Amino acid sequence: MEEKVTILAVGAPYDFKGENGQQISGCAVWYIPTCDFKPTSEVDEMGNVGVLGYVPRKETFPKEFHERIQSVGVPCVANVHYKMVVRNGQNVLKIDGCDFVKSK
């Protein structure tokens, strides 16, 4: 599956050892789909409004992505490719790759 997105922000790369000694590295990426930009609101069970507007999606990319995107600039448009993975016993889509769309 492929989707065109606008990358809004990329966090600084991180690299540390987790509690179980596993090496954890990457960078946070916030993005929105460019084809479905409809403002939403989030309401809890009591009817209280939590979030108004559009909350960007967040994904972890390899830490090398931080270097790669510096030559493109942020915000930018990209085609992202998804793969199915299992998280907490559920199948979910995870970004597997990203190709930047050249601006005209």
mmCIF file of N, CA and C in Angstrom:
data_model
loop_
_atom_site.group_PDB
_atom_site.id
_atom_site.type_symbol
_atom_site.label_atom_id
_atom_site.label_comp_id
_atom_site.label_asym_id
_atom_site.label_seq_id
_atom_site.Cartn_x
_atom_site.Cartn_y
_atom_site.Cartn_z
ATOM 1 N N MET A 1 0.846 -1.173 0.000
ATOM 2 C CA MET A 1 0.000 0.000 0.000
ATOM 3 C C MET A 1 0.891 1.236 0.000
ATOM 4 N N GLU A 2 0.470 2.253 -0.698
ATOM 5 C CA GLU A 2 1.231 3.490 -0.806
ATOM 6 C C GLU A 2 0.299 4.667 -0.547
ATOM 7 N N GLU A 3 0.843 5.734 0.036
ATOM 8 C CA GLU A 3 0.042 6.919 0.343
ATOM 9 C C GLU A 3 0.927 8.146 0.223
ATOM 10 N N LYS A 4 0.371 9.232 -0.320
ATOM 11 C CA LYS A 4 1.099 10.497 -0.387
ATOM 12 C C LYS A 4 0.843 11.252 0.911
ATOM 13 N N VAL A 5 1.924 11.728 1.554
ATOM 14 C CA VAL A 5 1.813 12.422 2.832
ATOM 15 C C VAL A 5 2.627 13.710 2.807
ATOM 16 N N THR A 6 2.300 14.598 3.739
ATOM 17 C CA THR A 6 3.113 15.776 3.983
ATOM 18 C C THR A 6 3.824 15.564 5.312
ATOM 19 N N ILE A 7 5.146 15.536 5.276
ATOM 20 C CA ILE A 7 5.936 15.390 6.496
ATOM 21 C C ILE A 7 6.058 16.775 7.117
ATOM 22 N N LEU A 8 5.565 16.899 8.350
ATOM 23 C CA LEU A 8 5.533 18.194 9.034
ATOM 24 C C LEU A 8 6.763 18.457 9.896
ATOM 25 N N ALA A 9 7.284 17.404 10.534
ATOM 26 C CA ALA A 9 8.410 17.586 11.451
ATOM 27 C C ALA A 9 9.159 16.272 11.626
ATOM 28 N N VAL A 10 10.439 16.392 11.929
ATOM 29 C CA VAL A 10 11.286 15.221 12.203
ATOM 30 C C VAL A 10 12.090 15.531 13.460
ATOM 31 N N GLY A 11 11.985 14.647 14.443
ATOM 32 C CA GLY A 11 12.719 14.828 15.697
ATOM 33 C C GLY A 11 14.176 14.449 15.563
ATOM 34 N N ALA A 12 14.961 14.886 16.522
ATOM 35 C CA ALA A 12 16.389 14.556 16.544
ATOM 36 C C ALA A 12 16.564 13.044 16.677
ATOM 37 N N PRO A 13 17.591 12.490 16.050
ATOM 38 C CA PRO A 13 17.830 11.051 16.164
ATOM 39 C C PRO A 13 18.195 10.670 17.597
ATOM 40 N N TYR A 14 17.800 9.452 17.994
ATOM 41 C CA TYR A 14 18.125 8.948 19.324
ATOM 42 C C TYR A 14 18.705 7.546 19.200
ATOM 43 N N ASP A 15 19.474 7.174 20.218
ATOM 44 C CA ASP A 15 20.139 5.875 20.235
ATOM 45 C C ASP A 15 20.458 5.552 21.697
ATOM 46 N N PHE A 16 19.778 4.566 22.270
ATOM 47 C CA PHE A 16 20.004 4.217 23.669
ATOM 48 C C PHE A 16 19.674 2.747 23.899
ATOM 49 N N LYS A 17 20.042 2.247 25.064
ATOM 50 C CA LYS A 17 19.727 0.867 25.441
ATOM 51 C C LYS A 17 18.454 0.866 26.268
ATOM 52 N N GLY A 18 17.517 -0.032 25.913
ATOM 53 C CA GLY A 18 16.267 -0.168 26.645
ATOM 54 C C GLY A 18 16.475 -0.927 27.943
ATOM 55 N N GLU A 19 15.390 -1.093 28.699
ATOM 56 C CA GLU A 19 15.454 -1.763 29.994
ATOM 57 C C GLU A 19 15.982 -3.192 29.886
ATOM 58 N N ASN A 20 15.668 -3.861 28.794
ATOM 59 C CA ASN A 20 16.107 -5.250 28.622
ATOM 60 C C ASN A 20 17.462 -5.355 27.910
ATOM 61 N N GLY A 21 18.156 -4.223 27.758
ATOM 62 C CA GLY A 21 19.461 -4.223 27.122
ATOM 63 C C GLY A 21 19.431 -4.118 25.612
ATOM 64 N N GLN A 22 18.226 -4.087 25.024
ATOM 65 C CA GLN A 22 18.083 -3.981 23.574
ATOM 66 C C GLN A 22 18.418 -2.565 23.116
ATOM 67 N N GLN A 23 19.158 -2.461 22.005
ATOM 68 C CA GLN A 23 19.511 -1.167 21.439
ATOM 69 C C GLN A 23 18.287 -0.575 20.742
ATOM 70 N N ILE A 24 17.937 0.672 21.086
ATOM 71 C CA ILE A 24 16.783 1.356 20.501
ATOM 72 C C ILE A 24 17.286 2.613 19.814
ATOM 73 N N SER A 25 16.970 2.755 18.528
ATOM 74 C CA SER A 25 17.400 3.947 17.809
ATOM 75 C C SER A 25 16.336 4.337 16.797
ATOM 76 N N GLY A 26 16.366 5.596 16.373
ATOM 77 C CA GLY A 26 15.417 6.081 15.381
ATOM 78 C C GLY A 26 15.245 7.575 15.475
ATOM 79 N N CYS A 27 14.195 8.062 14.840
ATOM 80 C CA CYS A 27 13.789 9.457 14.958
ATOM 81 C C CYS A 27 12.277 9.509 14.749
ATOM 82 N N ALA A 28 11.622 10.406 15.463
ATOM 83 C CA ALA A 28 10.173 10.552 15.350
ATOM 84 C C ALA A 28 9.848 11.404 14.130
ATOM 85 N N VAL A 29 8.803 11.006 13.399
ATOM 86 C CA VAL A 29 8.359 11.747 12.215
ATOM 87 C C VAL A 29 6.857 11.990 12.354
ATOM 88 N N TRP A 30 6.443 13.250 12.216
ATOM 89 C CA TRP A 30 5.032 13.612 12.258
ATOM 90 C C TRP A 30 4.587 13.972 10.849
ATOM 91 N N TYR A 31 3.452 13.423 10.426
ATOM 92 C CA TYR A 31 2.995 13.619 9.050
ATOM 93 C C TYR A 31 1.469 13.591 8.986
ATOM 94 N N ILE A 32 0.949 14.086 7.863
ATOM 95 C CA ILE A 32 -0.488 14.022 7.592
ATOM 96 C C ILE A 32 -0.687 13.498 6.176
ATOM 97 N N PRO A 33 -1.764 12.739 5.952
ATOM 98 C CA PRO A 33 -2.054 12.306 4.582
ATOM 99 C C PRO A 33 -2.484 13.531 3.769
ATOM 100 N N THR A 34 -1.962 13.665 2.557
ATOM 101 C CA THR A 34 -2.316 14.852 1.756
ATOM 102 C C THR A 34 -3.654 14.696 1.051
ATOM 103 N N CYS A 35 -4.147 13.465 0.936
ATOM 104 C CA CYS A 35 -5.401 13.266 0.212
ATOM 105 C C CYS A 35 -6.625 13.327 1.124
ATOM 106 N N ASP A 36 -6.458 13.299 2.439
ATOM 107 C CA ASP A 36 -7.589 13.264 3.361
ATOM 108 C C ASP A 36 -7.351 14.253 4.484
ATOM 109 N N PHE A 37 -7.498 15.527 4.199
ATOM 110 C CA PHE A 37 -7.245 16.553 5.208
ATOM 111 C C PHE A 37 -8.570 17.132 5.677
ATOM 112 N N LYS A 38 -9.231 16.384 6.541
ATOM 113 C CA LYS A 38 -10.508 16.823 7.095
ATOM 114 C C LYS A 38 -10.323 17.067 8.584
ATOM 115 N N PRO A 39 -10.574 18.296 9.070
ATOM 116 C CA PRO A 39 -10.449 18.547 10.508
ATOM 117 C C PRO A 39 -11.377 17.623 11.294
ATOM 118 N N THR A 40 -10.902 17.165 12.422
ATOM 119 C CA THR A 40 -11.671 16.261 13.260
ATOM 120 C C THR A 40 -11.738 16.804 14.673
ATOM 121 N N SER A 41 -12.598 16.215 15.474
ATOM 122 C CA SER A 41 -12.607 16.531 16.893
ATOM 123 C C SER A 41 -12.674 15.226 17.650
ATOM 124 N N GLU A 42 -12.081 15.207 18.812
ATOM 125 C CA GLU A 42 -12.061 14.021 19.639
ATOM 126 C C GLU A 42 -12.865 14.322 20.895
ATOM 127 N N VAL A 43 -13.870 13.517 21.167
ATOM 128 C CA VAL A 43 -14.739 13.744 22.322
ATOM 129 C C VAL A 43 -14.692 12.509 23.205
ATOM 130 N N ASP A 44 -14.483 12.709 24.508
ATOM 131 C CA ASP A 44 -14.441 11.559 25.406
ATOM 132 C C ASP A 44 -15.853 11.111 25.784
ATOM 133 N N GLU A 45 -15.953 10.043 26.600
ATOM 134 C CA GLU A 45 -17.262 9.465 26.932
ATOM 135 C C GLU A 45 -18.137 10.415 27.743
ATOM 136 N N MET A 46 -17.563 11.434 28.367
ATOM 137 C CA MET A 46 -18.329 12.419 29.136
ATOM 138 C C MET A 46 -18.778 13.590 28.266
ATOM 139 N N GLY A 47 -18.390 13.590 26.999
ATOM 140 C CA GLY A 47 -18.772 14.674 26.105
ATOM 141 C C GLY A 47 -17.805 15.842 26.118
ATOM 142 N N ASN A 48 -16.679 15.707 26.836
ATOM 143 C CA ASN A 48 -15.683 16.777 26.879
ATOM 144 C C ASN A 48 -14.816 16.726 25.634
ATOM 145 N N VAL A 49 -14.604 17.865 25.048
ATOM 146 C CA VAL A 49 -13.787 17.930 23.840
ATOM 147 C C VAL A 49 -12.321 17.846 24.239
ATOM 148 N N GLY A 50 -11.588 16.930 23.604
ATOM 149 C CA GLY A 50 -10.166 16.768 23.897
ATOM 150 C C GLY A 50 -9.309 17.495 22.893
ATOM 151 N N VAL A 51 -9.475 17.185 21.624
ATOM 152 C CA VAL A 51 -8.621 17.763 20.587
ATOM 153 C C VAL A 51 -9.508 18.302 19.479
ATOM 154 N N LEU A 52 -9.243 19.537 19.066
ATOM 155 C CA LEU A 52 -9.928 20.122 17.916
ATOM 156 C C LEU A 52 -8.911 20.284 16.805
ATOM 157 N N GLY A 53 -9.343 20.096 15.575
ATOM 158 C CA GLY A 53 -8.431 20.237 14.450
ATOM 159 C C GLY A 53 -7.984 18.889 13.942
ATOM 160 N N TYR A 54 -6.765 18.829 13.455
ATOM 161 C CA TYR A 54 -6.244 17.609 12.872
ATOM 162 C C TYR A 54 -4.957 17.222 13.582
ATOM 163 N N VAL A 55 -4.945 16.064 14.199
ATOM 164 C CA VAL A 55 -3.763 15.587 14.900
ATOM 165 C C VAL A 55 -2.902 14.807 13.911
ATOM 166 N N PRO A 56 -1.641 15.212 13.721
ATOM 167 C CA PRO A 56 -0.785 14.479 12.786
ATOM 168 C C PRO A 56 -0.494 13.071 13.289
ATOM 169 N N ARG A 57 -0.226 12.187 12.350
ATOM 170 C CA ARG A 57 0.213 10.839 12.698
ATOM 171 C C ARG A 57 1.680 10.901 13.083
ATOM 172 N N LYS A 58 2.106 9.930 13.901
ATOM 173 C CA LYS A 58 3.505 9.877 14.328
ATOM 174 C C LYS A 58 4.033 8.473 14.057
ATOM 175 N N GLU A 59 5.237 8.404 13.535
ATOM 176 C CA GLU A 59 5.873 7.120 13.214
ATOM 177 C C GLU A 59 7.348 7.217 13.573
ATOM 178 N N THR A 60 7.949 6.096 13.882
ATOM 179 C CA THR A 60 9.389 6.045 14.123
ATOM 180 C C THR A 60 10.077 5.589 12.843
ATOM 181 N N PHE A 61 11.040 6.375 12.389
ATOM 182 C CA PHE A 61 11.845 6.052 11.225
ATOM 183 C C PHE A 61 13.255 5.721 11.704
ATOM 184 N N PRO A 62 14.061 5.054 10.873
ATOM 185 C CA PRO A 62 15.464 4.838 11.239
ATOM 186 C C PRO A 62 16.158 6.179 11.457
ATOM 187 N N LYS A 63 17.141 6.222 12.359
ATOM 188 C CA LYS A 63 17.786 7.500 12.689
ATOM 189 C C LYS A 63 18.476 8.132 11.491
ATOM 190 N N GLU A 64 18.854 7.338 10.476
ATOM 191 C CA GLU A 64 19.491 7.875 9.273
ATOM 192 C C GLU A 64 18.532 8.771 8.477
ATOM 193 N N PHE A 65 17.225 8.614 8.699
ATOM 194 C CA PHE A 65 16.242 9.439 7.986
ATOM 195 C C PHE A 65 16.437 10.915 8.317
ATOM 196 N N HIS A 66 16.870 11.218 9.541
ATOM 197 C CA HIS A 66 17.082 12.608 9.942
ATOM 198 C C HIS A 66 18.100 13.286 9.025
ATOM 199 N N GLU A 67 19.180 12.595 8.711
ATOM 200 C CA GLU A 67 20.189 13.128 7.787
ATOM 201 C C GLU A 67 19.629 13.254 6.374
ATOM 202 N N ARG A 68 18.909 12.216 5.954
ATOM 203 C CA ARG A 68 18.373 12.163 4.583
ATOM 204 C C ARG A 68 17.408 13.326 4.314
ATOM 205 N N ILE A 69 16.571 13.663 5.272
ATOM 206 C CA ILE A 69 15.558 14.691 5.023
ATOM 207 C C ILE A 69 16.153 16.100 5.059
ATOM 208 N N GLN A 70 17.317 16.259 5.647
ATOM 209 C CA GLN A 70 17.934 17.583 5.688
ATOM 210 C C GLN A 70 18.220 18.122 4.295
ATOM 211 N N SER A 71 18.505 17.250 3.338
ATOM 212 C CA SER A 71 18.775 17.712 1.974
ATOM 213 C C SER A 71 17.486 18.072 1.236
ATOM 214 N N VAL A 72 16.335 17.632 1.753
ATOM 215 C CA VAL A 72 15.041 17.907 1.128
ATOM 216 C C VAL A 72 14.377 19.112 1.762
ATOM 217 N N GLY A 73 14.435 19.200 3.093
ATOM 218 C CA GLY A 73 13.777 20.265 3.845
ATOM 219 C C GLY A 73 12.426 19.807 4.370
ATOM 220 N N VAL A 74 11.969 20.478 5.408
ATOM 221 C CA VAL A 74 10.701 20.157 6.053
ATOM 222 C C VAL A 74 9.906 21.440 6.162
ATOM 223 N N PRO A 75 8.610 21.453 5.874
ATOM 224 C CA PRO A 75 7.782 20.317 5.461
ATOM 225 C C PRO A 75 8.073 19.906 4.023
ATOM 226 N N CYS A 76 7.693 18.677 3.706
ATOM 227 C CA CYS A 76 7.871 18.164 2.355
ATOM 228 C C CYS A 76 6.808 17.106 2.065
ATOM 229 N N VAL A 77 6.655 16.781 0.802
ATOM 230 C CA VAL A 77 5.696 15.764 0.373
ATOM 231 C C VAL A 77 6.459 14.496 0.022
ATOM 232 N N ALA A 78 5.883 13.354 0.400
ATOM 233 C CA ALA A 78 6.548 12.072 0.132
ATOM 234 C C ALA A 78 5.507 10.998 -0.130
ATOM 235 N N ASN A 79 5.917 9.985 -0.864
ATOM 236 C CA ASN A 79 5.111 8.770 -1.011
ATOM 237 C C ASN A 79 5.657 7.775 0.010
ATOM 238 N N VAL A 80 4.789 7.313 0.913
ATOM 239 C CA VAL A 80 5.221 6.327 1.900
ATOM 240 C C VAL A 80 4.645 4.970 1.529
ATOM 241 N N HIS A 81 5.400 3.931 1.833
ATOM 242 C CA HIS A 81 5.005 2.554 1.552
ATOM 243 C C HIS A 81 4.775 1.866 2.890
ATOM 244 N N TYR A 82 3.687 1.122 2.990
ATOM 245 C CA TYR A 82 3.329 0.449 4.235
ATOM 246 C C TYR A 82 3.537 -1.055 4.133
ATOM 247 N N LYS A 83 3.748 -1.668 5.296
ATOM 248 C CA LYS A 83 3.750 -3.123 5.401
ATOM 249 C C LYS A 83 2.927 -3.476 6.633
ATOM 250 N N MET A 84 2.410 -4.698 6.680
ATOM 251 C CA MET A 84 1.626 -5.160 7.810
ATOM 252 C C MET A 84 2.560 -5.757 8.853
ATOM 253 N N VAL A 85 2.414 -5.305 10.111
ATOM 254 C CA VAL A 85 3.201 -5.845 11.224
ATOM 255 C C VAL A 85 2.253 -6.159 12.377
ATOM 256 N N VAL A 86 2.733 -6.924 13.341
ATOM 257 C CA VAL A 86 1.937 -7.250 14.521
ATOM 258 C C VAL A 86 2.441 -6.415 15.690
ATOM 259 N N ARG A 87 1.544 -5.638 16.292
ATOM 260 C CA ARG A 87 1.860 -4.833 17.478
ATOM 261 C C ARG A 87 0.829 -5.163 18.549
ATOM 262 N N ASN A 88 1.301 -5.579 19.694
ATOM 263 C CA ASN A 88 0.408 -5.923 20.810
ATOM 264 C C ASN A 88 -0.668 -6.908 20.386
ATOM 265 N N GLY A 89 -0.295 -7.872 19.546
ATOM 266 C CA GLY A 89 -1.218 -8.911 19.123
ATOM 267 C C GLY A 89 -2.189 -8.506 18.022
ATOM 268 N N GLN A 90 -2.045 -7.291 17.480
ATOM 269 C CA GLN A 90 -2.949 -6.836 16.414
ATOM 270 C C GLN A 90 -2.151 -6.516 15.163
ATOM 271 N N ASN A 91 -2.748 -6.789 13.998
ATOM 272 C CA ASN A 91 -2.130 -6.414 12.725
ATOM 273 C C ASN A 91 -2.344 -4.924 12.491
ATOM 274 N N VAL A 92 -1.260 -4.206 12.221
ATOM 275 C CA VAL A 92 -1.329 -2.774 11.934
ATOM 276 C C VAL A 92 -0.414 -2.458 10.756
ATOM 277 N N LEU A 93 -0.695 -1.349 10.086
ATOM 278 C CA LEU A 93 0.171 -0.897 9.000
ATOM 279 C C LEU A 93 1.299 -0.063 9.576
ATOM 280 N N LYS A 94 2.527 -0.309 9.110
ATOM 281 C CA LYS A 94 3.699 0.459 9.523
ATOM 282 C C LYS A 94 4.410 0.931 8.264
ATOM 283 N N ILE A 95 4.913 2.153 8.312
ATOM 284 C CA ILE A 95 5.651 2.675 7.166
ATOM 285 C C ILE A 95 6.933 1.875 6.982
ATOM 286 N N ASP A 96 7.135 1.424 5.744
ATOM 287 C CA ASP A 96 8.281 0.579 5.409
ATOM 288 C C ASP A 96 9.298 1.316 4.544
ATOM 289 N N GLY A 97 8.913 2.428 3.941
ATOM 290 C CA GLY A 97 9.812 3.168 3.070
ATOM 291 C C GLY A 97 9.212 4.497 2.701
ATOM 292 N N CYS A 98 10.034 5.369 2.142
ATOM 293 C CA CYS A 98 9.595 6.730 1.832
ATOM 294 C C CYS A 98 10.378 7.248 0.631
ATOM 295 N N ASP A 99 9.659 7.779 -0.351
ATOM 296 C CA ASP A 99 10.256 8.405 -1.520
ATOM 297 C C ASP A 99 9.777 9.856 -1.558
ATOM 298 N N PHE A 100 10.697 10.803 -1.567
ATOM 299 C CA PHE A 100 10.312 12.208 -1.604
ATOM 300 C C PHE A 100 9.775 12.596 -2.974
ATOM 301 N N VAL A 101 8.758 13.446 -2.984
ATOM 302 C CA VAL A 101 8.167 13.954 -4.221
ATOM 303 C C VAL A 101 8.846 15.286 -4.519
ATOM 304 N N LYS A 102 9.415 15.406 -5.711
ATOM 305 C CA LYS A 102 10.104 16.633 -6.089
ATOM 306 C C LYS A 102 9.092 17.751 -6.292
ATOM 307 N N SER A 103 9.391 18.930 -5.724
ATOM 308 C CA SER A 103 8.503 20.073 -5.899
ATOM 309 C C SER A 103 8.748 20.697 -7.265
ATOM 310 N N LYS A 104 7.703 21.288 -7.794
ATOM 311 C CA LYS A 104 7.791 21.869 -9.145
ATOM 312 C C LYS A 104 8.236 23.295 -9.103
#
